Short mmCIF file of C-alpha atoms and ligand atoms in Angstrom, two decimals:
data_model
loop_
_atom_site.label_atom_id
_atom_site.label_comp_id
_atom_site.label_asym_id
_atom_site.label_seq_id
_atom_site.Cartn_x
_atom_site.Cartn_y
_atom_site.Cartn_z
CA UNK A 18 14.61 -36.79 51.47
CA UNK A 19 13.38 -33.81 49.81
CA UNK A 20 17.04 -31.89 50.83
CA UNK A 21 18.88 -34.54 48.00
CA UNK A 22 18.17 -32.37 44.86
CA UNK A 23 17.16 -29.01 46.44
CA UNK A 24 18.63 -26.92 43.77
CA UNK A 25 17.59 -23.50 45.80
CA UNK A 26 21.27 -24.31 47.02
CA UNK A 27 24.41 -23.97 45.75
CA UNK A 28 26.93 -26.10 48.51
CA UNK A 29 24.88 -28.25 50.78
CA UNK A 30 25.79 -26.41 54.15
CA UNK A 31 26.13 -22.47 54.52
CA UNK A 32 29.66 -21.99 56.25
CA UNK A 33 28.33 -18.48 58.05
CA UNK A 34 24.97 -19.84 59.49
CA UNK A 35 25.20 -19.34 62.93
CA UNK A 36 24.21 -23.26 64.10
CA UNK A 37 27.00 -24.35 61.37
CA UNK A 38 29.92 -22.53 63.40
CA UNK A 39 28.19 -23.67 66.21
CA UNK A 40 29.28 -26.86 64.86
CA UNK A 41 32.33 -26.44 63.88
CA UNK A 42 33.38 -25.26 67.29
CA UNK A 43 31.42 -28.20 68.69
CA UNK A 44 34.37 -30.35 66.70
CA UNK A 45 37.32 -28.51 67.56
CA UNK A 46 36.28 -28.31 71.20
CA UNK A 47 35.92 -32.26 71.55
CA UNK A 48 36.55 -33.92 74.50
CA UNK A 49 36.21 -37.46 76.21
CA UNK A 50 34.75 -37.93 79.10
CA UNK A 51 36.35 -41.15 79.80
CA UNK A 52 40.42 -40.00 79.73
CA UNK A 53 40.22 -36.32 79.82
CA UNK A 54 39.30 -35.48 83.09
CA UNK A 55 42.80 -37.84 84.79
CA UNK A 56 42.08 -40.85 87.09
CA UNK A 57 44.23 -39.32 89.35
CA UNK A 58 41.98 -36.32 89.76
CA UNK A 59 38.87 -38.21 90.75
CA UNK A 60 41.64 -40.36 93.34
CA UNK A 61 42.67 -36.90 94.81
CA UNK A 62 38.90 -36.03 95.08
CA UNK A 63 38.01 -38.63 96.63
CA UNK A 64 40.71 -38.49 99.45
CA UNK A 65 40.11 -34.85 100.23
CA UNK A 66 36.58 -35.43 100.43
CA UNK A 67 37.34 -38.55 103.79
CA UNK A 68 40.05 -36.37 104.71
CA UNK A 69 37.94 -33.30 104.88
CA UNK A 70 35.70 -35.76 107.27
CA UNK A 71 32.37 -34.26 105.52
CA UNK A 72 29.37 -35.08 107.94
CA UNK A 73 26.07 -37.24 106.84
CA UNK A 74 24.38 -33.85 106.05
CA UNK A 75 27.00 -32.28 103.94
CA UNK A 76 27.79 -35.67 102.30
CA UNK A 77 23.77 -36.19 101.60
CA UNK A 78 23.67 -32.33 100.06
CA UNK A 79 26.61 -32.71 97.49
CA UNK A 80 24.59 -36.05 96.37
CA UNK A 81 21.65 -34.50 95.94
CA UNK A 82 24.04 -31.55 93.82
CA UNK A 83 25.34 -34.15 91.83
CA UNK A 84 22.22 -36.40 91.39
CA UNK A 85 19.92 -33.19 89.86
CA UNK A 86 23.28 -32.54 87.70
CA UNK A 87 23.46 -36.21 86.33
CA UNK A 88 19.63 -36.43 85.99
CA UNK A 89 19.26 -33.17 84.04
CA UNK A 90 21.68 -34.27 81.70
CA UNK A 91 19.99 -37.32 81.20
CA UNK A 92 17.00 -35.64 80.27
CA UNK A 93 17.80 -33.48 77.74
CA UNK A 94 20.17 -36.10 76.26
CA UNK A 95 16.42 -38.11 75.79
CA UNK A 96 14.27 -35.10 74.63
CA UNK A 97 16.32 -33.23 72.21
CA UNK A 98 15.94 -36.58 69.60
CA UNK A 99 12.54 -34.73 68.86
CA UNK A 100 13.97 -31.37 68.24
CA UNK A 101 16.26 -33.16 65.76
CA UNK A 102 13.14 -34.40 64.06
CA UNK A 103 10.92 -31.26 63.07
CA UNK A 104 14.36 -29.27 62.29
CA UNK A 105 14.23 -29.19 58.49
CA UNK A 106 18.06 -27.57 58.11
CA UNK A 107 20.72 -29.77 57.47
CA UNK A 108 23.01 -27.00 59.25
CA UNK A 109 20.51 -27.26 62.09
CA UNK A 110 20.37 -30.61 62.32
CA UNK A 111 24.09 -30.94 62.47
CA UNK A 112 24.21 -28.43 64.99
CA UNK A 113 21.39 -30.72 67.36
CA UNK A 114 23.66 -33.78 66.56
CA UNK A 115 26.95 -32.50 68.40
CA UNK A 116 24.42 -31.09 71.32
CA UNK A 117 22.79 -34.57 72.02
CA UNK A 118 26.20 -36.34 71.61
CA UNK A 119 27.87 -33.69 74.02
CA UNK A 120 24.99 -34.66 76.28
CA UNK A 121 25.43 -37.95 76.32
CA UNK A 122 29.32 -36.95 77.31
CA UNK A 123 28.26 -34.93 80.28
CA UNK A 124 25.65 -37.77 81.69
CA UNK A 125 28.65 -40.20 81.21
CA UNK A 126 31.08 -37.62 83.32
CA UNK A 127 28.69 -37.62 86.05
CA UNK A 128 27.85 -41.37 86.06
CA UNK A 129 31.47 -42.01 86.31
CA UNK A 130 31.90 -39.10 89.26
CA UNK A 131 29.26 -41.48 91.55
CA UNK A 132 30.95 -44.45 91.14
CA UNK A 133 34.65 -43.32 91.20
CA UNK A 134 34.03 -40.71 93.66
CA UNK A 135 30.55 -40.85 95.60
CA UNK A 136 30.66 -44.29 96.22
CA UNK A 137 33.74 -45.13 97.46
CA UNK A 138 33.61 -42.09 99.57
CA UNK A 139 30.62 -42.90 101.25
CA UNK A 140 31.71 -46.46 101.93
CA UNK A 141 34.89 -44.56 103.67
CA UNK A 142 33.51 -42.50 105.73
CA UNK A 143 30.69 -45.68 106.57
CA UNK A 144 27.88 -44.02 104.97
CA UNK A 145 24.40 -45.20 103.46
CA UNK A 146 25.24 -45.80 99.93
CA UNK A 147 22.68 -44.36 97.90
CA UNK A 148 22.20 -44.56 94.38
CA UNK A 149 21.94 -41.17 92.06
CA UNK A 150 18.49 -42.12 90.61
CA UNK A 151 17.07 -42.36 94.34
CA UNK A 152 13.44 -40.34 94.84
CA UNK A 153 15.37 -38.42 97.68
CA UNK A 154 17.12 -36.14 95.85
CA UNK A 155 13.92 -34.97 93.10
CA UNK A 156 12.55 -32.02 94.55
CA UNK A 157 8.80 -31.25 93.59
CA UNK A 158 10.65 -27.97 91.78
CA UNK A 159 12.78 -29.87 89.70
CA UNK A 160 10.26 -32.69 89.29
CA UNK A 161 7.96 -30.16 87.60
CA UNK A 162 10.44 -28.48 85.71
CA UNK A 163 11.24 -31.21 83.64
CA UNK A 164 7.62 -32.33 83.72
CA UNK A 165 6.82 -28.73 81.47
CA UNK A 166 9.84 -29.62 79.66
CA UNK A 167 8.87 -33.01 78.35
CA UNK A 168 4.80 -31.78 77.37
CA UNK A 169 6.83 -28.70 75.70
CA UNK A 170 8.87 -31.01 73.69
CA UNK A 171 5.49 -33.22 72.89
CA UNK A 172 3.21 -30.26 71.53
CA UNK A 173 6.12 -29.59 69.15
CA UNK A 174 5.04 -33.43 67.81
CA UNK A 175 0.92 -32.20 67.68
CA UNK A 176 1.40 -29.14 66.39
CA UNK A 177 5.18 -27.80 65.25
CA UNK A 178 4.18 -23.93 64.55
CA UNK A 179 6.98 -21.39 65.58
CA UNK A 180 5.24 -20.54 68.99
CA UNK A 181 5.55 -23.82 69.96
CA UNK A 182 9.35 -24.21 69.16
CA UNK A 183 10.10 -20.73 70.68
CA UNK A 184 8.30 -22.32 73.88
CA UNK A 185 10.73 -25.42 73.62
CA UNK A 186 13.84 -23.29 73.42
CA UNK A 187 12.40 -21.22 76.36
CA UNK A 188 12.55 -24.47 78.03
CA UNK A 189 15.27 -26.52 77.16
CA UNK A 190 18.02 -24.08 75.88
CA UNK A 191 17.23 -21.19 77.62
CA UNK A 192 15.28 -21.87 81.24
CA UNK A 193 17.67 -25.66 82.19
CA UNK A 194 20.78 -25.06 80.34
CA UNK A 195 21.08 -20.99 80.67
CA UNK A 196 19.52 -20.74 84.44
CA UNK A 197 19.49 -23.94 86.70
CA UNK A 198 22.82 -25.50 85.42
CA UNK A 199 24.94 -22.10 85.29
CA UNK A 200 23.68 -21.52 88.92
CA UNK A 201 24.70 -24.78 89.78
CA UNK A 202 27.86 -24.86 88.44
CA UNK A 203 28.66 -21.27 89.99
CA UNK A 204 27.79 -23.41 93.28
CA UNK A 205 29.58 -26.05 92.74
CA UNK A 206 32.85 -23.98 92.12
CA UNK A 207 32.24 -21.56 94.68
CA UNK A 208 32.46 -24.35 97.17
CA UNK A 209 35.19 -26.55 95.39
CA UNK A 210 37.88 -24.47 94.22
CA UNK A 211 39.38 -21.38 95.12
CA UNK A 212 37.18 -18.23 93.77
CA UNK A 213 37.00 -15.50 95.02
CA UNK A 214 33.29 -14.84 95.09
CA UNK A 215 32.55 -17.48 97.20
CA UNK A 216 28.81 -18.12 98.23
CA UNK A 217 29.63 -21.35 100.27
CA UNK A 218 28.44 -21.80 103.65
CA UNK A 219 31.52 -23.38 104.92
CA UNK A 220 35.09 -24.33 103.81
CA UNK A 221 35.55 -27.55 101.70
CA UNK A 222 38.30 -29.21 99.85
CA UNK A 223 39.17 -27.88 96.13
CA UNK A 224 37.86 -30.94 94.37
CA UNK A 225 39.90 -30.28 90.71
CA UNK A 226 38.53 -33.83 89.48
CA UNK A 227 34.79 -31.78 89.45
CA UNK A 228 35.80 -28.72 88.55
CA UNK A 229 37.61 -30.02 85.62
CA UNK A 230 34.41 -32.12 84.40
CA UNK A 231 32.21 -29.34 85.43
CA UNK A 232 34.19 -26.90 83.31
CA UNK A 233 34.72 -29.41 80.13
CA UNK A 234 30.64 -29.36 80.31
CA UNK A 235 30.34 -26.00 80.90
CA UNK A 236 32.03 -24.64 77.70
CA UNK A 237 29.73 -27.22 75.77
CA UNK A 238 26.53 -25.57 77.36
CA UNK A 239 28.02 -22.23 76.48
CA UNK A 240 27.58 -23.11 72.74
CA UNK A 241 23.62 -24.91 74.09
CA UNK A 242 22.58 -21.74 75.29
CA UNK A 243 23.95 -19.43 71.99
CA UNK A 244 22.04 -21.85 69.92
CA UNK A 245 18.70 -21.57 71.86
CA UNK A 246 19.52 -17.46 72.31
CA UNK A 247 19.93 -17.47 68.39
CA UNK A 248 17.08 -19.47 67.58
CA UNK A 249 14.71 -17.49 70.24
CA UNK A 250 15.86 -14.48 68.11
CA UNK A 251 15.14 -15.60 64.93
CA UNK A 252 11.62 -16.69 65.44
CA UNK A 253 10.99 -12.82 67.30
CA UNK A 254 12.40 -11.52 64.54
CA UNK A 255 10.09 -13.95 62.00
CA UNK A 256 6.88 -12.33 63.86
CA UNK A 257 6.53 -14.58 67.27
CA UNK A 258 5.10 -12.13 70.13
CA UNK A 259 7.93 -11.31 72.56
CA UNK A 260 5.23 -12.51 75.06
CA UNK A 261 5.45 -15.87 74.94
CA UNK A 262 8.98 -15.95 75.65
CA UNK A 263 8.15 -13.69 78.85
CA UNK A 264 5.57 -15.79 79.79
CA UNK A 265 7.00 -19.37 79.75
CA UNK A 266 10.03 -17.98 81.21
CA UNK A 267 7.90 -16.68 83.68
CA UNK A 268 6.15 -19.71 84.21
CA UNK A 269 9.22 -21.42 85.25
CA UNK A 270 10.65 -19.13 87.11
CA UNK A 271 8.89 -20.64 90.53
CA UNK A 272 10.43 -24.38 89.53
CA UNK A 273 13.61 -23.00 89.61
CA UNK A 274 13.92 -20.94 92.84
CA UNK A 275 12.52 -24.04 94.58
CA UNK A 276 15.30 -26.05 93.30
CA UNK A 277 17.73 -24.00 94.74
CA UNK A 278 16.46 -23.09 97.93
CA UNK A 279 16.60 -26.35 100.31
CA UNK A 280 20.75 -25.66 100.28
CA UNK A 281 22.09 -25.01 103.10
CA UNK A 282 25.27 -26.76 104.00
CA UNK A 283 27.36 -26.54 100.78
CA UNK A 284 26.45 -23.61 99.58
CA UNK A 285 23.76 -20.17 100.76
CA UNK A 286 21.24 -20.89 99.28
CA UNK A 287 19.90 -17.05 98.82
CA UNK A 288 22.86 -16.00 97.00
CA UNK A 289 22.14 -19.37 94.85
CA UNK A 290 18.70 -17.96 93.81
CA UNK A 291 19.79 -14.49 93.44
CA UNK A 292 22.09 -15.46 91.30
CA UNK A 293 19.51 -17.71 89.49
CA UNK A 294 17.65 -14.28 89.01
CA UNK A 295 20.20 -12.38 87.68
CA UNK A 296 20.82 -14.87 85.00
CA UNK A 297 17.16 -14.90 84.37
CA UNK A 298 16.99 -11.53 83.92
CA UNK A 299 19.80 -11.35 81.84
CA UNK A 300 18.38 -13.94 79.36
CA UNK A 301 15.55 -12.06 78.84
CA UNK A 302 17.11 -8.98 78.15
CA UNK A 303 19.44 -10.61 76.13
CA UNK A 304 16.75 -12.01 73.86
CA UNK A 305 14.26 -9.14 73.73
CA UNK A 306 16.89 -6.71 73.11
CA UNK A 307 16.72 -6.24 69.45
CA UNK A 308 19.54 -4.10 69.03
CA UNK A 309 21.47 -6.84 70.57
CA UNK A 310 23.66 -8.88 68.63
CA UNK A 311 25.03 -12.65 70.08
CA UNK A 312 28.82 -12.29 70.32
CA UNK A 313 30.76 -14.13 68.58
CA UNK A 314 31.12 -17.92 68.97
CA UNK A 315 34.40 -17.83 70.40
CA UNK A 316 33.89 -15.32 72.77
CA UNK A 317 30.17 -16.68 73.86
CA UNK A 318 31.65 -19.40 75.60
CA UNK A 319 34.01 -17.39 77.28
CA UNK A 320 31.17 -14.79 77.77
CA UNK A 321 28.81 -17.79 79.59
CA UNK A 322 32.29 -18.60 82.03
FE1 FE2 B 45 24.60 -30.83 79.41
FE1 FE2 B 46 23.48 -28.62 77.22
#
């Protein structure tokens, strides 16, 4: 409780720290995942997808899409509580409140998706119906991505030195939310809805019920990925070697091509992990870049679209 009387500050929050606009965006941005994305969308989804008449394979590929989706997000909802404890800022820690509480949000959109939509579509079109927590759908990829993530997260209990946090930003912030889900939501609306730089391996249905969750989450992780990017910075800039950031990125790098290559149906899965690689790349030049400044907060979600 040391923060209390801390008279080395004037107000209690600083209004132009990065992590507190972060915040404030965070707030004005709200959204429910209950009532925003309409009832009627997820109906309309769920017809095109029987009318469509997807086959067994297709149908078993845009579970396994949606499973790694709803599993990631349960994940980091569970091991971002520790970030939240070794961040000594108040402006921080209100920052890591609104990201595990948008969290939450997203594994509650995609929870709702399989039942509303997976589910009853599968019974439609007389399908196995298969729950989103089956083994199936974990491959050994994503398995051991979220294996580093979790021992990451756990040193930073041992031993919280700023190597150790720029490690868990690699991971978390940088590596789950800034690589594997924007290539999987560039998927996803490649094959649902009409854009024009479409890497999906046949023609499906514009599902607007997804698209509309997927793009309610996706401005959220837009403000994730700043925070990590701006974080990252600040401990280069506070004398961590730009090589660890190369190296656990680099380390990861395998984990995440595997998750992306078994697609075939829904979407090609080369363009997939090229894309994956561009992103990559672009997060590390982002970061290492020292002349490089983070746009502003509006226009950094905008900039992730
Ligand atoms: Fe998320
Ligand atoms: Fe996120």
């Amino acid at each position: 409780m040391t923060q209390i009387n801390d008279t080395s500050r004037d107000f209690r929050l600083d209004q132009e720290y990065q992590p507190q606009k972060f915040f404030k965006h965070a707030v004005y941005n709200h959204w429910d995942p209950y009532e925003d994305v309409p009832q009627q969308l997820l109906v309309d989804d769920r017809e095109k997808l029987v009318d469509h008449g997807l086959t067994r394979d297709e149908f078993e590929e845009f579970m396994n899409a949606l499973a790694l989706f709803g599993a990631g997000e349960e994940a980091v909802t569970e091991d971002l509580a520790p970030l939240m404890a070794v961040l000594e800022d108040v402006n921080d820690q209100m920052y890591i409140s609104s990201q595990i509480y948008e969290e939450a949000k997203h594994t509650q959109f995609f929870d709702r998706y399989w039942r509303e939509v997976v589910f009853p579509v599968a019974e439609e079109l007389g399908f196995e119906k298969v729950y989103p927590t089956d083994q199936r759908f974990f491959m050994d990829g994503y398995v051991s991505l979220f294996d580093k993530n979790e021992a990451a997260m756990e040193k930073l209990h041992e031993e919280d030195t700023p190597e150790n946090r720029a490690e868990a930003y690699c991971h978390y912030h940088l590596t789950v939310e800034g690589v594997v889900a924007q290539t999987a939501y560039y998927g996803f609306e490649s094959a649902f809805s009409p854009r024009a730089d479409d890497i999906s391996a046949r023609e499906y249905p514009d599902l607007e019920g997804l698209i509309e969750g997927t793009a309610y989450v996706r401005s959220d992780e837009g403000r994730h990925v700043g925070f990590g990017m701006f974080k990252i910075q600040q401990l280069l800039e506070d004398g961590v070697d730009e090589a660890v950031i190369h190296e656990t990125m680099t380390d990861l790098l395998p984990d995440v091509y595997d998750i992306f290559e078994g697609f075939e149906l829904l979407f090609e899965a080369d363009a997939l992990v090229d894309y994956a690689s561009e992103k990559f790349d672009h997060r590390m030049e982002t970061i290492t870049d020292t002349d490089h400044e983070l746009p502003p907060v509006e226009r950094l979600v905008e900039v992730e679209r």
